[in-house]
PDB file of C-alpha atoms in Angstrom:
ATOM      1  CA  MET A   1    -234.909  59.182  79.585  1.00  0.00           C
ATOM      2  CA  THR A   2    -233.266  62.300  78.265  1.00  0.00           C
ATOM      3  CA  LEU A   3    -231.430  62.868  75.013  1.00  0.00           C
ATOM      4  CA  LYS A   4    -228.222  63.071  77.081  1.00  0.00           C
ATOM      5  CA  ASP A   5    -228.891  59.554  78.389  1.00  0.00           C
ATOM      6  CA  LEU A   6    -229.490  58.273  74.866  1.00  0.00           C
ATOM      7  CA  LYS A   7    -226.159  59.657  73.678  1.00  0.00           C
ATOM      8  CA  ARG A   8    -224.339  57.619  76.329  1.00  0.00           C
ATOM      9  CA  TYR A   9    -225.460  54.434  74.599  1.00  0.00           C
ATOM     10  CA  PRO A  10    -225.478  55.136  70.862  1.00  0.00           C
ATOM     11  CA  GLU A  11    -225.497  51.426  70.071  1.00  0.00           C
ATOM     12  CA  MET A  12    -228.555  50.885  72.278  1.00  0.00           C
ATOM     13  CA  SER A  13    -230.976  53.362  70.793  1.00  0.00           C
ATOM     14  CA  GLU A  14    -234.419  54.087  72.097  1.00  0.00           C
ATOM     15  CA  PRO A  15    -237.311  53.319  69.749  1.00  0.00           C
ATOM     16  CA  GLN A  16    -238.129  57.027  69.566  1.00  0.00           C
ATOM     17  CA  LEU A  17    -234.855  57.548  67.708  1.00  0.00           C
ATOM     18  CA  ARG A  18    -234.544  54.237  65.852  1.00  0.00           C
ATOM     19  CA  PRO A  19    -237.090  51.426  65.699  1.00  0.00           C
ATOM     20  CA  ARG A  20    -236.146  48.312  67.652  1.00  0.00           C
ATOM     21  CA  TYR A  21    -236.568  46.128  64.580  1.00  0.00           C
ATOM     22  CA  SER A  22    -233.818  47.966  62.684  1.00  0.00           C
ATOM     23  CA  GLY A  23    -230.080  47.488  62.860  1.00  0.00           C
ATOM     24  CA  VAL A  24    -228.049  44.381  63.667  1.00  0.00           C
ATOM     25  CA  ALA A  25    -229.650  42.271  66.384  1.00  0.00           C
ATOM     26  CA  THR A  26    -227.244  41.790  69.289  1.00  0.00           C
ATOM     27  CA  PHE A  27    -227.883  40.564  72.818  1.00  0.00           C
ATOM     28  CA  PHE A  28    -229.739  43.394  74.580  1.00  0.00           C
ATOM     29  CA  ARG A  29    -228.581  45.773  71.812  1.00  0.00           C
ATOM     30  CA  THR A  30    -225.070  45.764  73.299  1.00  0.00           C
ATOM     31  CA  PRO A  31    -222.103  46.409  71.025  1.00  0.00           C
ATOM     32  CA  LEU A  32    -220.837  43.517  68.901  1.00  0.00           C
ATOM     33  CA  VAL A  33    -217.110  43.261  69.599  1.00  0.00           C
ATOM     34  CA  ASP A  34    -214.164  41.315  68.257  1.00  0.00           C
ATOM     35  CA  SER A  35    -211.800  42.467  71.020  1.00  0.00           C
ATOM     36  CA  LEU A  36    -212.169  41.751  74.733  1.00  0.00           C
ATOM     37  CA  HIS A  37    -210.648  45.090  75.696  1.00  0.00           C
ATOM     38  CA  ASP A  38    -212.924  46.885  78.196  1.00  0.00           C
ATOM     39  CA  VAL A  39    -215.416  44.007  78.411  1.00  0.00           C
ATOM     40  CA  ASP A  40    -216.615  42.783  81.823  1.00  0.00           C
ATOM     41  CA  ILE A  41    -219.290  40.361  80.627  1.00  0.00           C
ATOM     42  CA  GLY A  42    -219.223  38.716  77.227  1.00  0.00           C
ATOM     43  CA  VAL A  43    -222.451  37.213  75.929  1.00  0.00           C
ATOM     44  CA  ILE A  44    -221.614  34.324  73.617  1.00  0.00           C
ATOM     45  CA  GLY A  45    -223.946  32.371  71.383  1.00  0.00           C
ATOM     46  CA  VAL A  46    -223.428  28.615  71.211  1.00  0.00           C
ATOM     47  CA  PRO A  47    -225.537  27.430  68.250  1.00  0.00           C
ATOM     48  CA  PHE A  48    -225.251  23.710  68.919  1.00  0.00           C
ATOM     49  CA  ASP A  49    -227.803  20.930  69.284  1.00  0.00           C
ATOM     50  CA  GLY A  50    -225.644  17.885  68.632  1.00  0.00           C
ATOM     51  CA  GLY A  51    -226.266  16.536  72.124  1.00  0.00           C
ATOM     52  CA  VAL A  52    -229.926  15.716  71.543  1.00  0.00           C
ATOM     53  CA  THR A  53    -231.446  12.714  69.828  1.00  0.00           C
ATOM     54  CA  ASN A  54    -234.747  14.369  68.977  1.00  0.00           C
ATOM     55  CA  ARG A  55    -236.263  17.826  69.004  1.00  0.00           C
ATOM     56  CA  THR A  56    -233.372  19.545  67.316  1.00  0.00           C
ATOM     57  CA  GLY A  57    -233.484  23.242  66.634  1.00  0.00           C
ATOM     58  CA  THR A  58    -231.938  24.702  69.766  1.00  0.00           C
ATOM     59  CA  ARG A  59    -229.002  25.664  67.562  1.00  0.00           C
ATOM     60  CA  HIS A  60    -231.215  28.559  66.490  1.00  0.00           C
ATOM     61  CA  GLY A  61    -231.487  29.731  70.106  1.00  0.00           C
ATOM     62  CA  PRO A  62    -228.752  32.399  70.094  1.00  0.00           C
ATOM     63  CA  ARG A  63    -230.233  34.113  67.052  1.00  0.00           C
ATOM     64  CA  ALA A  64    -233.747  34.026  68.529  1.00  0.00           C
ATOM     65  CA  VAL A  65    -232.566  35.396  71.874  1.00  0.00           C
ATOM     66  CA  ARG A  66    -230.670  38.205  70.151  1.00  0.00           C
ATOM     67  CA  GLU A  67    -233.767  39.170  68.229  1.00  0.00           C
ATOM     68  CA  GLN A  68    -236.080  39.091  71.239  1.00  0.00           C
ATOM     69  CA  THR A  69    -233.742  41.048  73.528  1.00  0.00           C
ATOM     70  CA  THR A  70    -233.848  43.998  71.136  1.00  0.00           C
ATOM     71  CA  LEU A  71    -237.259  44.653  72.697  1.00  0.00           C
ATOM     72  CA  ILE A  72    -235.891  45.053  76.228  1.00  0.00           C
ATOM     73  CA  ARG A  73    -235.407  48.558  77.571  1.00  0.00           C
ATOM     74  CA  ARG A  74    -232.079  49.750  78.953  1.00  0.00           C
ATOM     75  CA  VAL A  75    -233.617  51.003  82.187  1.00  0.00           C
ATOM     76  CA  ASN A  76    -235.502  48.605  84.452  1.00  0.00           C
ATOM     77  CA  GLN A  77    -238.864  50.307  84.880  1.00  0.00           C
ATOM     78  CA  ALA A  78    -239.450  48.874  88.375  1.00  0.00           C
ATOM     79  CA  THR A  79    -236.062  49.687  89.919  1.00  0.00           C
ATOM     80  CA  GLY A  80    -234.832  52.535  87.747  1.00  0.00           C
ATOM     81  CA  ILE A  81    -231.484  50.731  87.444  1.00  0.00           C
ATOM     82  CA  THR A  82    -229.584  50.723  84.181  1.00  0.00           C
ATOM     83  CA  PRO A  83    -227.582  47.466  84.326  1.00  0.00           C
ATOM     84  CA  PHE A  84    -225.227  48.639  81.602  1.00  0.00           C
ATOM     85  CA  ASP A  85    -224.072  51.481  83.867  1.00  0.00           C
ATOM     86  CA  LEU A  86    -222.804  48.888  86.343  1.00  0.00           C
ATOM     87  CA  VAL A  87    -220.818  46.616  84.004  1.00  0.00           C
ATOM     88  CA  ARG A  88    -219.527  46.681  80.449  1.00  0.00           C
ATOM     89  CA  VAL A  89    -221.474  44.053  78.529  1.00  0.00           C
ATOM     90  CA  ALA A  90    -220.794  43.113  74.921  1.00  0.00           C
ATOM     91  CA  ASP A  91    -222.068  40.608  72.389  1.00  0.00           C
ATOM     92  CA  CYS A  92    -219.039  38.491  71.519  1.00  0.00           C
ATOM     93  CA  GLY A  93    -220.680  36.667  68.631  1.00  0.00           C
ATOM     94  CA  ASP A  94    -221.065  32.911  68.327  1.00  0.00           C
ATOM     95  CA  ALA A  95    -218.658  30.147  69.251  1.00  0.00           C
ATOM     96  CA  PHE A  96    -217.691  28.762  65.854  1.00  0.00           C
ATOM     97  CA  LEU A  97    -217.589  24.979  65.768  1.00  0.00           C
ATOM     98  CA  GLU A  98    -215.657  23.270  62.993  1.00  0.00           C
ATOM     99  CA  GLY A  99    -217.079  19.870  63.894  1.00  0.00           C
ATOM    100  CA  PRO A 100    -220.672  20.393  65.004  1.00  0.00           C
ATOM    101  CA  TYR A 101    -221.655  16.814  64.156  1.00  0.00           C
ATOM    102  CA  GLU A 102    -219.272  15.053  66.555  1.00  0.00           C
ATOM    103  CA  LEU A 103    -220.278  15.600  70.180  1.00  0.00           C
ATOM    104  CA  ILE A 104    -216.926  15.120  71.918  1.00  0.00           C
ATOM    105  CA  ALA A 105    -215.018  17.255  69.398  1.00  0.00           C
ATOM    106  CA  ALA A 106    -217.666  19.982  69.544  1.00  0.00           C
ATOM    107  CA  HIS A 107    -217.544  20.044  73.339  1.00  0.00           C
ATOM    108  CA  LYS A 108    -213.757  20.412  73.199  1.00  0.00           C
ATOM    109  CA  GLU A 109    -214.116  23.332  70.778  1.00  0.00           C
ATOM    110  CA  ILE A 110    -216.669  25.012  73.056  1.00  0.00           C
ATOM    111  CA  GLU A 111    -214.395  24.522  76.069  1.00  0.00           C
ATOM    112  CA  ASP A 112    -211.391  25.963  74.214  1.00  0.00           C
ATOM    113  CA  TYR A 113    -213.436  28.927  72.988  1.00  0.00           C
ATOM    114  CA  PHE A 114    -214.656  29.834  76.472  1.00  0.00           C
ATOM    115  CA  ALA A 115    -211.172  29.318  77.950  1.00  0.00           C
ATOM    116  CA  LYS A 116    -209.968  32.321  75.918  1.00  0.00           C
ATOM    117  CA  PHE A 117    -212.470  34.513  77.730  1.00  0.00           C
ATOM    118  CA  LYS A 118    -211.432  33.142  81.110  1.00  0.00           C
ATOM    119  CA  ALA A 119    -207.793  33.901  80.275  1.00  0.00           C
ATOM    120  CA  ALA A 120    -208.815  37.481  79.463  1.00  0.00           C
ATOM    121  CA  LYS A 121    -210.715  37.672  82.795  1.00  0.00           C
ATOM    122  CA  VAL A 122    -214.044  38.205  81.041  1.00  0.00           C
ATOM    123  CA  THR A 123    -217.129  36.734  82.701  1.00  0.00           C
ATOM    124  CA  THR A 124    -219.149  34.815  80.141  1.00  0.00           C
ATOM    125  CA  LEU A 125    -222.821  34.197  79.581  1.00  0.00           C
ATOM    126  CA  GLY A 126    -223.355  31.374  77.114  1.00  0.00           C
ATOM    127  CA  VAL A 127    -226.626  31.253  75.203  1.00  0.00           C
ATOM    128  CA  GLY A 128    -227.344  28.023  73.382  1.00  0.00           C
ATOM    129  CA  GLY A 129    -227.940  25.531  72.214  1.00  0.00           C
ATOM    130  CA  ASP A 130    -228.854  22.278  73.923  1.00  0.00           C
ATOM    131  CA  HIS A 131    -228.210  21.371  77.548  1.00  0.00           C
ATOM    132  CA  SER A 132    -224.971  19.574  76.709  1.00  0.00           C
ATOM    133  CA  ILE A 133    -223.139  22.887  76.175  1.00  0.00           C
ATOM    134  CA  SER A 134    -223.143  23.529  79.937  1.00  0.00           C
ATOM    135  CA  LEU A 135    -220.416  20.968  80.652  1.00  0.00           C
ATOM    136  CA  PRO A 136    -217.695  22.360  78.353  1.00  0.00           C
ATOM    137  CA  ILE A 137    -218.513  25.911  79.461  1.00  0.00           C
ATOM    138  CA  LEU A 138    -218.094  24.921  83.110  1.00  0.00           C
ATOM    139  CA  ARG A 139    -214.884  23.042  82.331  1.00  0.00           C
ATOM    140  CA  ALA A 140    -213.393  26.157  80.761  1.00  0.00           C
TER     141      ALA A 140
END
């Protein structure tokens, strides 16, 4: 990887320039956006575990995934492909749930949140959360 390549992705720095443990943790070190302009794939955290009766804690999943994906390199070492050259990927933050303790209401909020991305023609990748978040995401 050349310095020219690194300058193409200032938000996704190589560890030689900035340690991977520094900066704001986003999914795969992609930019954190609040606008869907120029976004092909939006990665959305869904910190929700209200659909389980035991073994809670999956609500911490989005944060853990963000932290761990800071260790992934931009270029796939086996194929030489840089996925972020093919599509514009952004971290779109977390789906905020006003009522995380009521399953049906929370699912409706998740569905409504993801529907905004569909309306903007942005493909979504939801990272949760418990298994119950799949249904409202698919409904959107």
